[in-house]
Backbone as JSON Lines, residues from 0, in Angstrom:
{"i":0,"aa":"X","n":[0.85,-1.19,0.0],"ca":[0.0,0.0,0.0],"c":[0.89,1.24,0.0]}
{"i":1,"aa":"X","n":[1.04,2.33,-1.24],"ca":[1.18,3.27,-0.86],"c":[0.15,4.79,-0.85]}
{"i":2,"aa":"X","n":[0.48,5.47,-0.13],"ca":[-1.07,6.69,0.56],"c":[0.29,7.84,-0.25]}
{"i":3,"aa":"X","n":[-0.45,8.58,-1.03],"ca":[0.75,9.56,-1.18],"c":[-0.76,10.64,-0.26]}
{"i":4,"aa":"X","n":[0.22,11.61,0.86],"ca":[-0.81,12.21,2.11],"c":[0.17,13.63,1.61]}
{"i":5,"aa":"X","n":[1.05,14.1,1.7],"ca":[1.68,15.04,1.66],"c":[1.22,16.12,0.94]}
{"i":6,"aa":"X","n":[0.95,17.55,1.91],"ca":[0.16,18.99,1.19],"c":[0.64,19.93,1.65]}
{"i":7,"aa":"X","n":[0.56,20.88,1.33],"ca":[0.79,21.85,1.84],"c":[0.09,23.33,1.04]}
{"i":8,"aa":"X","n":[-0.23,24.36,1.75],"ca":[-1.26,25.11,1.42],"c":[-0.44,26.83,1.33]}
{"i":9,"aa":"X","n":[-0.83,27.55,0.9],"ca":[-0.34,28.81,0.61],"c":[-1.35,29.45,1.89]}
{"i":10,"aa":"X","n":[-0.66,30.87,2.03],"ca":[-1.23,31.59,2.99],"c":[-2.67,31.66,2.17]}
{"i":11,"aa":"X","n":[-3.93,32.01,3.14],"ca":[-4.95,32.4,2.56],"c":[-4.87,33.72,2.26]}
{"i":12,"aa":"X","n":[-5.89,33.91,0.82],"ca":[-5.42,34.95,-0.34],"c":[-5.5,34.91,-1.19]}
{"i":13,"aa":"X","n":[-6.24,35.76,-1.86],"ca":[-6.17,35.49,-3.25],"c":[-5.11,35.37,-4.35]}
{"i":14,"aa":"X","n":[-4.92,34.6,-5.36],"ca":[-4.36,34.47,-6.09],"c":[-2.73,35.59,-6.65]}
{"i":15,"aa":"X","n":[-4.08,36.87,-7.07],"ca":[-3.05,37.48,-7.28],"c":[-2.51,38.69,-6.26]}
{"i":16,"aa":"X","n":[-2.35,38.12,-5.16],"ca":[-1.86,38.7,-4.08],"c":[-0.41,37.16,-3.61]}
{"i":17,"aa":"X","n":[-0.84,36.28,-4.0],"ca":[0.54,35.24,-3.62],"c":[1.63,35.54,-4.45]}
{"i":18,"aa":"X","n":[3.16,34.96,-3.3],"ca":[4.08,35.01,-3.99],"c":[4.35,34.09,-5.16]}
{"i":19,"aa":"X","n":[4.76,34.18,-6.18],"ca":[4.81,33.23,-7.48],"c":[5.32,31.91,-6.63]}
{"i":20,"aa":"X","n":[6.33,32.43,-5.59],"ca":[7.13,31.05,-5.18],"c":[6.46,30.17,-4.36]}
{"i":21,"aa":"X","n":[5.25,30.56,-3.5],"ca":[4.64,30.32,-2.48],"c":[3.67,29.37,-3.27]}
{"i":22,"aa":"X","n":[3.43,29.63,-4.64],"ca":[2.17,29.21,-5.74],"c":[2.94,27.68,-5.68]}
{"i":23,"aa":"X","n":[4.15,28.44,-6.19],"ca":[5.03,26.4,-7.03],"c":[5.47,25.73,-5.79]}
{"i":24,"aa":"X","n":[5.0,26.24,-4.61],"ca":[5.57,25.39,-3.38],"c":[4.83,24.56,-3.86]}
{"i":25,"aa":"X","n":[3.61,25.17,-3.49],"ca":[2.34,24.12,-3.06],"c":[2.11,23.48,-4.23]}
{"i":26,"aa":"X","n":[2.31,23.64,-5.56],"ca":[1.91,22.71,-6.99],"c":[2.7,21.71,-6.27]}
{"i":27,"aa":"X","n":[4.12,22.05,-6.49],"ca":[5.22,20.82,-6.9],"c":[5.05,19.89,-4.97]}
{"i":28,"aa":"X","n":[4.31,20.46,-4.05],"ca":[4.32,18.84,-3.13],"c":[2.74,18.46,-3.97]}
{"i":29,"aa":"X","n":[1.9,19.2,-3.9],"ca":[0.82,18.86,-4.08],"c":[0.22,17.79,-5.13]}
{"i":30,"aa":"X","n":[0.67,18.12,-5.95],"ca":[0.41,18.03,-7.63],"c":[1.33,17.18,-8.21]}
{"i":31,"aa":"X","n":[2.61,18.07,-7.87],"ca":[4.12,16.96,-8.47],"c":[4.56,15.87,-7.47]}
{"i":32,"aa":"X","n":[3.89,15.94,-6.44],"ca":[4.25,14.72,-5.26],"c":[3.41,13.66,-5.75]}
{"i":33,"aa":"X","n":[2.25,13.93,-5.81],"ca":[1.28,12.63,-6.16],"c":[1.74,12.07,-7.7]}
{"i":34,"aa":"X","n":[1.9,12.89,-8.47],"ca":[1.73,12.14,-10.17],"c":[3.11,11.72,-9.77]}
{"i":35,"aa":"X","n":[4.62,12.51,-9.11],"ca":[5.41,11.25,-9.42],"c":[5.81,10.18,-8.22]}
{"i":36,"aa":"X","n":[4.74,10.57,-7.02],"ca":[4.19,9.27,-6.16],"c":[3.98,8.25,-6.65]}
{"i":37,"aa":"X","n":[2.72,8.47,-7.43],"ca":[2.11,7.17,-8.12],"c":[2.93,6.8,-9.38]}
{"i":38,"aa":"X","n":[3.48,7.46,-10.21],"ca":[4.16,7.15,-10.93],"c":[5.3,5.9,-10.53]}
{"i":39,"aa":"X","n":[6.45,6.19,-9.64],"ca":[7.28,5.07,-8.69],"c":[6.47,3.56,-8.29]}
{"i":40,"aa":"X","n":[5.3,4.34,-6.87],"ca":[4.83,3.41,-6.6],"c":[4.55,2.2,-7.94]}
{"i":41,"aa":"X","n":[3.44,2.81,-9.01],"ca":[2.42,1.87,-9.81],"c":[4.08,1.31,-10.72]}
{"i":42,"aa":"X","n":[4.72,1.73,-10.91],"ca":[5.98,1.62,-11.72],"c":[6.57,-0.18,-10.71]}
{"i":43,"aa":"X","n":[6.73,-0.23,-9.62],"ca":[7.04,-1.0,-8.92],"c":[6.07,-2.06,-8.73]}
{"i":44,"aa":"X","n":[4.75,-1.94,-8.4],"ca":[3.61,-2.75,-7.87],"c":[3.28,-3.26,-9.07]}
{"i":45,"aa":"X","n":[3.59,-2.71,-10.39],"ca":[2.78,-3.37,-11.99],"c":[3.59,-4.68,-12.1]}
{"i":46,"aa":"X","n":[5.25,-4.24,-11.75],"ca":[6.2,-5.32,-12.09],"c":[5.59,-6.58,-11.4]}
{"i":47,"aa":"X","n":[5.59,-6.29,-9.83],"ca":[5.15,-7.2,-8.98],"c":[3.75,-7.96,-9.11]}
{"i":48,"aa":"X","n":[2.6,-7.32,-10.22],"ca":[1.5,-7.91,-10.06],"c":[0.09,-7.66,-9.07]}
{"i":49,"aa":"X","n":[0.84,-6.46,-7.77],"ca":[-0.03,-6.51,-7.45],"c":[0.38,-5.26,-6.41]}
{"i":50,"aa":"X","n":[-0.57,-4.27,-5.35],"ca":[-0.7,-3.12,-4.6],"c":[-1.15,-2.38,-4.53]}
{"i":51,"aa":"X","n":[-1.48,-1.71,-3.77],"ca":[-2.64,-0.36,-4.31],"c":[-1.94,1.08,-3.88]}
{"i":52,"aa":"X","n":[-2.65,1.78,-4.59],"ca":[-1.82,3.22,-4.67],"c":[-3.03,4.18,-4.29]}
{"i":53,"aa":"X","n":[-2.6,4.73,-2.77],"ca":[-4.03,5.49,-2.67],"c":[-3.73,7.26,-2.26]}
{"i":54,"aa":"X","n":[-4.44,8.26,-3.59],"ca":[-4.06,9.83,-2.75],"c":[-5.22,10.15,-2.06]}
{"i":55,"aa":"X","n":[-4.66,11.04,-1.19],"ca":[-5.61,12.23,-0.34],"c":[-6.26,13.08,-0.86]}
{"i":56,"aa":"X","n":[-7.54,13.24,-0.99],"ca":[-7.71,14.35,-1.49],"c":[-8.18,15.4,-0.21]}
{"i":57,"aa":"X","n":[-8.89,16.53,-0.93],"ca":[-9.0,17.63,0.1],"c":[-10.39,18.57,-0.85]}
{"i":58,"aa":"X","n":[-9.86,20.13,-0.08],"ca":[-10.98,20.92,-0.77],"c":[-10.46,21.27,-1.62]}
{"i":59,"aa":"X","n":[-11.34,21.33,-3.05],"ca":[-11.53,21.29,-4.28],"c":[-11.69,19.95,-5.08]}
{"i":60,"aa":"X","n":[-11.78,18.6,-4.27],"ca":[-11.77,17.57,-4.97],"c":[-12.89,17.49,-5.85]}
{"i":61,"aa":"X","n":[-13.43,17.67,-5.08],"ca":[-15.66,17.72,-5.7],"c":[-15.48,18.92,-6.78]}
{"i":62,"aa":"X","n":[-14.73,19.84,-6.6],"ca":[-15.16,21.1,-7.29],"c":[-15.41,22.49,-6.45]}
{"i":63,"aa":"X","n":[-15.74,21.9,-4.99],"ca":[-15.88,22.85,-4.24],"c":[-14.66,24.11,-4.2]}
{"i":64,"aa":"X","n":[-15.64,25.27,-4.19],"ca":[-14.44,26.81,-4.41],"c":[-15.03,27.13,-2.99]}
{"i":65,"aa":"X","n":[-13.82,27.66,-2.22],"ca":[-13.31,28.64,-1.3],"c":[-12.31,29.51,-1.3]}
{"i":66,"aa":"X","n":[-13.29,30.85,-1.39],"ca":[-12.08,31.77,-1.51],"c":[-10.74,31.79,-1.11]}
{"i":67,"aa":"X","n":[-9.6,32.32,-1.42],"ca":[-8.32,32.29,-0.26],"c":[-7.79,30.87,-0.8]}
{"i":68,"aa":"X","n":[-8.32,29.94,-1.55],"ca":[-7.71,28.55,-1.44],"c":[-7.57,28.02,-2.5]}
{"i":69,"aa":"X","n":[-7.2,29.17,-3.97],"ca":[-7.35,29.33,-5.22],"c":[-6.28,27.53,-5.48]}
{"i":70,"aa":"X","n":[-5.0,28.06,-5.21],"ca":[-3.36,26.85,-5.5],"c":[-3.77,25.58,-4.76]}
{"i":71,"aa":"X","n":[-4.34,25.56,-3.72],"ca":[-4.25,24.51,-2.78],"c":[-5.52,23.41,-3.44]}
{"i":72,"aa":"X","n":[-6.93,24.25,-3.68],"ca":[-8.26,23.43,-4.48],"c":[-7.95,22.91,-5.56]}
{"i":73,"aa":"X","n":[-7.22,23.8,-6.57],"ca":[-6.78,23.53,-7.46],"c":[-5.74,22.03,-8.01]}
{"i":74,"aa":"X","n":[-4.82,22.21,-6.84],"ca":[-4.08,20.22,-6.46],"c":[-4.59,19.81,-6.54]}
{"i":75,"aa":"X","n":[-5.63,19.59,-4.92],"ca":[-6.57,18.79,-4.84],"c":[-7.91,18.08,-6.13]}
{"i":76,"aa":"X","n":[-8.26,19.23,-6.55],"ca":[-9.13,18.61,-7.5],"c":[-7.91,17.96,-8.91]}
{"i":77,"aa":"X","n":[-7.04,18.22,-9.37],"ca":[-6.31,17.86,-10.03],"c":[-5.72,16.31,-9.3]}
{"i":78,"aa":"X","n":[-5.47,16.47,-8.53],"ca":[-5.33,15.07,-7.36],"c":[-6.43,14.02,-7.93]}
{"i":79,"aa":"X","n":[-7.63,14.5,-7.64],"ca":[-8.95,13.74,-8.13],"c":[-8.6,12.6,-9.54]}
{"i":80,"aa":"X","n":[-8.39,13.78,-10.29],"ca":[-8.66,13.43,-12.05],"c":[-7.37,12.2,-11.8]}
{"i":81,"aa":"X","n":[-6.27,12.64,-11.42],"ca":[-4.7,11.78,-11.91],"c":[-5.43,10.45,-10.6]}
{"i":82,"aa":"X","n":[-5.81,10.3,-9.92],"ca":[-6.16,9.2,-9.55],"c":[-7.42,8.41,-9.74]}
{"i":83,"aa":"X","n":[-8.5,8.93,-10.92],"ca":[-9.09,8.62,-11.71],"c":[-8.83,7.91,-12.87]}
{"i":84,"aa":"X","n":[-7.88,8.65,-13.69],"ca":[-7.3,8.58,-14.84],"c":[-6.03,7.04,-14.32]}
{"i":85,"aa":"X","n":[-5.59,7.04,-13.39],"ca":[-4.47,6.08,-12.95],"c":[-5.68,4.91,-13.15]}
{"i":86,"aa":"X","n":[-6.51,4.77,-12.17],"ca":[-7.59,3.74,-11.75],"c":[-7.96,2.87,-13.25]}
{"i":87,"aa":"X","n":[-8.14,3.94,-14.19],"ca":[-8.67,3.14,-15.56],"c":[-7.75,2.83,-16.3]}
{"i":88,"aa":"X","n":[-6.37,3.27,-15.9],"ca":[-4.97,2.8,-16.61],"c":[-4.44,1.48,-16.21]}
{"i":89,"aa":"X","n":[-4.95,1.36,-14.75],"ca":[-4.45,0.28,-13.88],"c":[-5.38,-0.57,-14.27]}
{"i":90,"aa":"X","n":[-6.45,-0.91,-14.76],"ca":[-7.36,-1.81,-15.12],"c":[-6.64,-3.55,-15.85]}
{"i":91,"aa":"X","n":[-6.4,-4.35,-14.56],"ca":[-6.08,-5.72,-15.93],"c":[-4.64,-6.23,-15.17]}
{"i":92,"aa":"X","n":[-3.96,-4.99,-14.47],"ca":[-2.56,-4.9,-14.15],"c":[-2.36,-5.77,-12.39]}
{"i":93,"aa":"X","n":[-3.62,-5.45,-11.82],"ca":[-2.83,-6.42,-10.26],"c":[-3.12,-4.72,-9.34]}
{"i":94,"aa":"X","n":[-2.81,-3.9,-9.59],"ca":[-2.41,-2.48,-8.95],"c":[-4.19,-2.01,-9.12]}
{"i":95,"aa":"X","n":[-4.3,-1.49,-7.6],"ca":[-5.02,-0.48,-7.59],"c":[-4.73,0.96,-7.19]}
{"i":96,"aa":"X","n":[-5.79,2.01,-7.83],"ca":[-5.73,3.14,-7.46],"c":[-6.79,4.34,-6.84]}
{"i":97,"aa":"X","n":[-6.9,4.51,-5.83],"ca":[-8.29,4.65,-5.44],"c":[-8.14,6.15,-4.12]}
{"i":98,"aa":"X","n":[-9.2,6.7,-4.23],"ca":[-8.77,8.05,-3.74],"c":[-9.33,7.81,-1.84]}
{"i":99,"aa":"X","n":[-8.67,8.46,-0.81],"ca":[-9.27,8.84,0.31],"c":[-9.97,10.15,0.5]}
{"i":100,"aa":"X","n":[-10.79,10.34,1.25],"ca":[-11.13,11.43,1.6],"c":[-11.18,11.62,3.44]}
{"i":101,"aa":"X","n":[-10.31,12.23,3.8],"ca":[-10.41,12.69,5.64],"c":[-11.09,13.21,5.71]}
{"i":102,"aa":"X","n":[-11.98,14.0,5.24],"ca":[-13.09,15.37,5.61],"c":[-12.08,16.27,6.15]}
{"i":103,"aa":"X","n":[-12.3,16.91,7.46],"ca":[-11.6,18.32,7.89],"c":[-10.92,17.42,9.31]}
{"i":104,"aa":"X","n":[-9.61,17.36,8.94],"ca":[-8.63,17.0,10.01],"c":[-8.08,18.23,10.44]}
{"i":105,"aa":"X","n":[-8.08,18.19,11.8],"ca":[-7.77,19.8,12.42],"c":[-6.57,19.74,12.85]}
{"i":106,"aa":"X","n":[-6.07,19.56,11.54],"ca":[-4.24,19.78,11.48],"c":[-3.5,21.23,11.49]}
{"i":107,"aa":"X","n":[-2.31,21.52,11.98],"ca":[-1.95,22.75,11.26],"c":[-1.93,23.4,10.47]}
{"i":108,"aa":"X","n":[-1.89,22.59,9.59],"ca":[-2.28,23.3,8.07],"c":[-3.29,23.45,7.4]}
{"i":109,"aa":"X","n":[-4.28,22.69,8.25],"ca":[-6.06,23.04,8.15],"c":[-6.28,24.38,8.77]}
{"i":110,"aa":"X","n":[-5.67,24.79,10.17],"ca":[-6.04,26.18,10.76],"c":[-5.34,27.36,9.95]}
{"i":111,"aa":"X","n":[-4.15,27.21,8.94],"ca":[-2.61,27.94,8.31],"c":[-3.68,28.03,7.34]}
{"i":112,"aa":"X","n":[-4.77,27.55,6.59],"ca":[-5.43,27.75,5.64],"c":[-6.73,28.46,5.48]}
{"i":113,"aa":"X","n":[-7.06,28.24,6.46],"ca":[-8.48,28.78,7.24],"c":[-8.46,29.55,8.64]}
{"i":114,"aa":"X","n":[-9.13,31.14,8.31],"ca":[-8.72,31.55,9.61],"c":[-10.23,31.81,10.31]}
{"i":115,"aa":"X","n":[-10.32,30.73,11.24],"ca":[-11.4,31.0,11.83],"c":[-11.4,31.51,13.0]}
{"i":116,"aa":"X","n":[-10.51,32.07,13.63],"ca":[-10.02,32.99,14.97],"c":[-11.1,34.33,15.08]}
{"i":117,"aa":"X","n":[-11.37,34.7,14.08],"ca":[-12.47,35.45,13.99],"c":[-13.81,35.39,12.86]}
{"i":118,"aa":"X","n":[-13.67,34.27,13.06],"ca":[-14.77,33.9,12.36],"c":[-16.07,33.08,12.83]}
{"i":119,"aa":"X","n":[-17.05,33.27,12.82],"ca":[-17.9,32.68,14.06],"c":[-18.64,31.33,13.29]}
{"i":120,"aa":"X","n":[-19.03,31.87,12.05],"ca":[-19.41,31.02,11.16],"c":[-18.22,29.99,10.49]}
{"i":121,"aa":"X","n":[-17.33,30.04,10.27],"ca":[-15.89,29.29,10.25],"c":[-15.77,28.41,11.13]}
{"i":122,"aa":"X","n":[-15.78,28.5,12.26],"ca":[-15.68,27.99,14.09],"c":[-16.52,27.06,14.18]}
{"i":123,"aa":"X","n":[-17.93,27.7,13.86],"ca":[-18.95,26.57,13.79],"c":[-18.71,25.18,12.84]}
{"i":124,"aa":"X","n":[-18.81,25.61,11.76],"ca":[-18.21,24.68,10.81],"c":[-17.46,23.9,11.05]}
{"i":125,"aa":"X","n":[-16.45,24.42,11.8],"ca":[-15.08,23.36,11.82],"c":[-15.51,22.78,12.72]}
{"i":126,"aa":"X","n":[-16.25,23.03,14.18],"ca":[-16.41,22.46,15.28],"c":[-17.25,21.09,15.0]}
{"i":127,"aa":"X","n":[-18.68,21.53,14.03],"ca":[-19.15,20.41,13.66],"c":[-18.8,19.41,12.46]}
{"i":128,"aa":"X","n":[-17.83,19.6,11.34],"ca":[-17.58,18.88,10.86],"c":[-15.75,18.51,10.95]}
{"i":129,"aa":"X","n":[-15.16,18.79,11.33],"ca":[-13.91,18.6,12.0],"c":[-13.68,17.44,12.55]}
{"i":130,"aa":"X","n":[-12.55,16.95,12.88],"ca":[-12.18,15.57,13.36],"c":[-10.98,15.7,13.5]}
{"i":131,"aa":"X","n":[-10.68,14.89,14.85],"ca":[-8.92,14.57,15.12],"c":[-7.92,13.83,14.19]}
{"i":132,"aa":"X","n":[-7.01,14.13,13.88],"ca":[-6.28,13.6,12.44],"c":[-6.35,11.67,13.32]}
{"i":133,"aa":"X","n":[-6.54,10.99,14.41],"ca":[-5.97,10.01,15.35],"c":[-7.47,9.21,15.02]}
{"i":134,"aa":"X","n":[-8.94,10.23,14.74],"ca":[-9.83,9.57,15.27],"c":[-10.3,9.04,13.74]}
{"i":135,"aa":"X","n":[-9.88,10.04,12.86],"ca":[-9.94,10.09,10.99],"c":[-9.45,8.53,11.16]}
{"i":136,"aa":"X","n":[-8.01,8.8,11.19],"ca":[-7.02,7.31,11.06],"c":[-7.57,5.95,11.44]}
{"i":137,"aa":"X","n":[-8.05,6.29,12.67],"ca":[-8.54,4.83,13.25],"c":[-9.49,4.04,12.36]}
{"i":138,"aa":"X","n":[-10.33,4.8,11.56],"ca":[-11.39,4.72,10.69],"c":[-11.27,4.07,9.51]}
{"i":139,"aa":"X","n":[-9.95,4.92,8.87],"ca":[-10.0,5.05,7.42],"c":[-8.44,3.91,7.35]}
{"i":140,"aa":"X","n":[-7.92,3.25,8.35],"ca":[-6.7,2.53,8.49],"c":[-7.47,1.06,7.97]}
{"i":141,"aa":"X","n":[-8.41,0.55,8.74],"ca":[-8.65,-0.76,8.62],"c":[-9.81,-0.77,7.26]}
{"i":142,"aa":"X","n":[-10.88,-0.04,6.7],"ca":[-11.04,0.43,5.66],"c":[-10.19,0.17,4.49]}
{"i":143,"aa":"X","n":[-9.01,0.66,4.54],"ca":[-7.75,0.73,3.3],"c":[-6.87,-1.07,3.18]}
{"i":144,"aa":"X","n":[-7.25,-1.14,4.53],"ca":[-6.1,-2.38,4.21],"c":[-7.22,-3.38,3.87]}
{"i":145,"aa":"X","n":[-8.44,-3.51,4.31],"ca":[-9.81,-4.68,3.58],"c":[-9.82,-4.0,1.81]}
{"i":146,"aa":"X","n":[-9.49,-2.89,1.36],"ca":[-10.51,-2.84,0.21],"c":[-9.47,-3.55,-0.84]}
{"i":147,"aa":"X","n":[-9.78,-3.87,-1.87],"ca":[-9.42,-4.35,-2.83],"c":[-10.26,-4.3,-4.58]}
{"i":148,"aa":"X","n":[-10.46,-3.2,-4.2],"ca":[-11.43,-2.94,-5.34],"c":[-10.51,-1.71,-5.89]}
{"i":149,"aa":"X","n":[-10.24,-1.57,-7.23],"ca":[-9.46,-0.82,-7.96],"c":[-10.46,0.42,-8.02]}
{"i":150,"aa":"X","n":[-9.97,2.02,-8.2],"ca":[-10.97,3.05,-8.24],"c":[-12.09,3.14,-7.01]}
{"i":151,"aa":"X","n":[-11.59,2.73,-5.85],"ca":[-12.49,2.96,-4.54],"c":[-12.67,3.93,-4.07]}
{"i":152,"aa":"X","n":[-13.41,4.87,-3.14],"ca":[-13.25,6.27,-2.71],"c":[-13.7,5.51,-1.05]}
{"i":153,"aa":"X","n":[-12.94,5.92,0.06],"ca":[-12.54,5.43,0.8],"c":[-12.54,7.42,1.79]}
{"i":154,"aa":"X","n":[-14.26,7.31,2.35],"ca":[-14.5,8.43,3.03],"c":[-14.81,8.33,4.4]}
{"i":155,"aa":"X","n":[-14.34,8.93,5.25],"ca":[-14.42,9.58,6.44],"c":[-16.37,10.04,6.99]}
{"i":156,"aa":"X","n":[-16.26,10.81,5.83],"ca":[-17.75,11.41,6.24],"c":[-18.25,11.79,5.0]}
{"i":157,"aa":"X","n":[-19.06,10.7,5.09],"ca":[-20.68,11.06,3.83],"c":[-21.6,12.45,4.04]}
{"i":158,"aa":"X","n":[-22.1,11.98,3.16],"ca":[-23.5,13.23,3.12],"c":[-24.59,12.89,4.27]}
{"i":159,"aa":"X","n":[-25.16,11.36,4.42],"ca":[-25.42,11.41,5.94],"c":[-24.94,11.45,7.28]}
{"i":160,"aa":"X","n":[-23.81,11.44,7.25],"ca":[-22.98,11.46,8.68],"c":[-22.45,13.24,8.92]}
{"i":161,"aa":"X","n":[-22.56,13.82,7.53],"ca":[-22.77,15.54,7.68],"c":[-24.13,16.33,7.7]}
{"i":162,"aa":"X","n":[-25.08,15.32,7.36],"ca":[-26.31,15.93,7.6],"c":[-26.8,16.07,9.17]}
{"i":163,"aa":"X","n":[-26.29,14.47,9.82],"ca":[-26.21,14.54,11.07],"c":[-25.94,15.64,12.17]}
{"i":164,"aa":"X","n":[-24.41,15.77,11.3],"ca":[-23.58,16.25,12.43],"c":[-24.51,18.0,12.45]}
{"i":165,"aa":"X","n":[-24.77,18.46,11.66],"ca":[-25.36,19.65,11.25],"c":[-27.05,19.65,12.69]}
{"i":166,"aa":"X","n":[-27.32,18.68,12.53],"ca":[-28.7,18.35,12.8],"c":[-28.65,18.15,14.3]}
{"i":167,"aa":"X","n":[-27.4,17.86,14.77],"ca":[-27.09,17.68,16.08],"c":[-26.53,18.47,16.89]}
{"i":168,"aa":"X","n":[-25.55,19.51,15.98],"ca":[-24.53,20.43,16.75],"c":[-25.16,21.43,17.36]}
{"i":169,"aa":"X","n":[-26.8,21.61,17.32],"ca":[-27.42,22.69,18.42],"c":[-27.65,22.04,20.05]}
{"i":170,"aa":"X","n":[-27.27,20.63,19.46],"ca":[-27.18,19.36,21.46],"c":[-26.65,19.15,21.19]}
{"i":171,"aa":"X","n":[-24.95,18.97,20.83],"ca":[-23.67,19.38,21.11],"c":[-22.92,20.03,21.32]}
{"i":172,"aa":"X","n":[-21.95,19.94,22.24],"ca":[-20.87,21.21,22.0],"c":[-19.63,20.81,22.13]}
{"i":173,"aa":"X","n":[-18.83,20.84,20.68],"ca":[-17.88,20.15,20.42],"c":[-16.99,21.7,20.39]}
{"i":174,"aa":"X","n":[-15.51,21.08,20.9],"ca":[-14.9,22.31,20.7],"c":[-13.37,21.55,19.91]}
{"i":175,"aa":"X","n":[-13.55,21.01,18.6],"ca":[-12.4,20.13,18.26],"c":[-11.53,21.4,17.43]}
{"i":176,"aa":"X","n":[-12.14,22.45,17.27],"ca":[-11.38,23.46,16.7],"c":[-9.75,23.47,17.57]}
{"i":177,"aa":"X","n":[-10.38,24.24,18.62],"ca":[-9.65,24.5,19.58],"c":[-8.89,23.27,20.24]}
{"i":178,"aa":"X","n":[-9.12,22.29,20.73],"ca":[-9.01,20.94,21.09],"c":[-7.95,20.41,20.12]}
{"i":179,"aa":"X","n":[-8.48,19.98,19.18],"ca":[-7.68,19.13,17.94],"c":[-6.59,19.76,17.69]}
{"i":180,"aa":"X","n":[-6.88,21.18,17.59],"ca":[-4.83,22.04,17.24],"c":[-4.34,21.95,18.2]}
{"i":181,"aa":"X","n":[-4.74,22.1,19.63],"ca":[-4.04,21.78,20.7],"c":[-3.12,20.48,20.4]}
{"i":182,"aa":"X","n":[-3.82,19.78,20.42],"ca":[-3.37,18.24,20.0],"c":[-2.23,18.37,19.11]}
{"i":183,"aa":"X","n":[-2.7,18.62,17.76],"ca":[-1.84,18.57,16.84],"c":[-0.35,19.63,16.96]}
{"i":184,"aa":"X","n":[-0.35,20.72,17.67],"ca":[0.84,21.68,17.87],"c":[1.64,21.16,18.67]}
{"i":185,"aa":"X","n":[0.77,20.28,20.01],"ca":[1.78,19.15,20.94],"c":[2.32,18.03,19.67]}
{"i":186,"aa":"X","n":[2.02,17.51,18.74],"ca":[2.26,16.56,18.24],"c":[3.66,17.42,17.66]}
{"i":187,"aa":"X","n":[3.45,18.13,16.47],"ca":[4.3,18.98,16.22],"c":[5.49,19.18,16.56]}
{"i":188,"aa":"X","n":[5.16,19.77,17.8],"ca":[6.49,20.02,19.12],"c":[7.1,19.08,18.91]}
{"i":189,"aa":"X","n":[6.27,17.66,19.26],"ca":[7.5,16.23,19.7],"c":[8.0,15.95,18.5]}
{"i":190,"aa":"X","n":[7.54,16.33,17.41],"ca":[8.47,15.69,15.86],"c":[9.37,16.68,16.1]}
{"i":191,"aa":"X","n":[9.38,17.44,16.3],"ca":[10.51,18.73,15.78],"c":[11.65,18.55,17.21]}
{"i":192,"aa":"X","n":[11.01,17.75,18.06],"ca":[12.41,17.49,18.91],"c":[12.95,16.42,18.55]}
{"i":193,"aa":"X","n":[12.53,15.55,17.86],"ca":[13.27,13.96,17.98],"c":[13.1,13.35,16.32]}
């Protein structure tokens, strides 16, 4: 199994307010990480007969536009197509290729992208559809290693488990905004010491 997971996002902003360099950061992990991810991986697993090759996607996979997130949607939905396009290439070969979806993992670079510090309607959002990158994993780990179906989409949270959460969060009070970066900035810390 390889997961190509690796992103990274430009400050939020419009387009033509980013630095040119800040633009090709984020293509070349985003964009150029996955096509020559899968490229290696499927290059190796075809010889062998058999493995699956699975990317991350994010916002813009569907199509969805958010302002501020012109370079970063843009991967992502490009992410989509090249692991589409892989899936019907891989057809016959042993190799699958099949996309994940985390929904909103309240990673660093989920809050570096989105500033909901003053945003009330942002806050909400994230609070109810948000998730710990630990609680995503637990989910979407044993999921990945059962499937075996070439072109799978392998999600976190459907359209009923967000209709829910919507339907519930006035008798809840989740605070994973705040909570989950906590988490994740301690996590952070300990990589960057060891």
């Amino acid at each position: 199994i390889w997961i190509n997971n690796a992103a990274l996002s430009t400050r939020h902003g419009r387009l033509d307010t980013l630095d040119p360099a800040e633009i090709e950061r984020v293509v070349r992990a985003n964009l150029l990480g996955v096509l020559f991810g899968t490229r290696l991986a499927f290059q190796k697993m075809s010889k062998r007969g058999s493995g699956h090759i699975y990317n991350v996607e994010g916002l813009g996979s569907g199509g969805e536009i958010q302002p501020g997130t012109t370079t970063y949607g843009a991967t992502k939905c490009a992410t989509s197509y090249v692991s589409r396009a892989m899936a019907r290439a891989a057809a016959g070969t042993g190799v699958g290729v099949s996309l994940i979806q985390p929904g909103m993992a309240m990673t660093a670079l989920f809050k570096s992208s989105v500033n909901a510090d003053d945003d009330r309607l942002a806050r909400f959002i994230m609070n109810t559809l948000g998730d710990r990158p630990e609680d995503i994993a637990s989910f979407l780990a044993p999921r990945i290693l059962a499937n075996a179906r070439n072109g799978a989409t392998i999600k976190w949270m459907g359209l009923p488990k967000i209709v829910a959460r919507f339907l519930l969060a006035p008798f809840r009070k989740r605070d994973i905004y705040d909570s989950g970066l906590q988490a994740a900035s301690s996590a952070d810390e300990r990589s960057d010491d060891g």
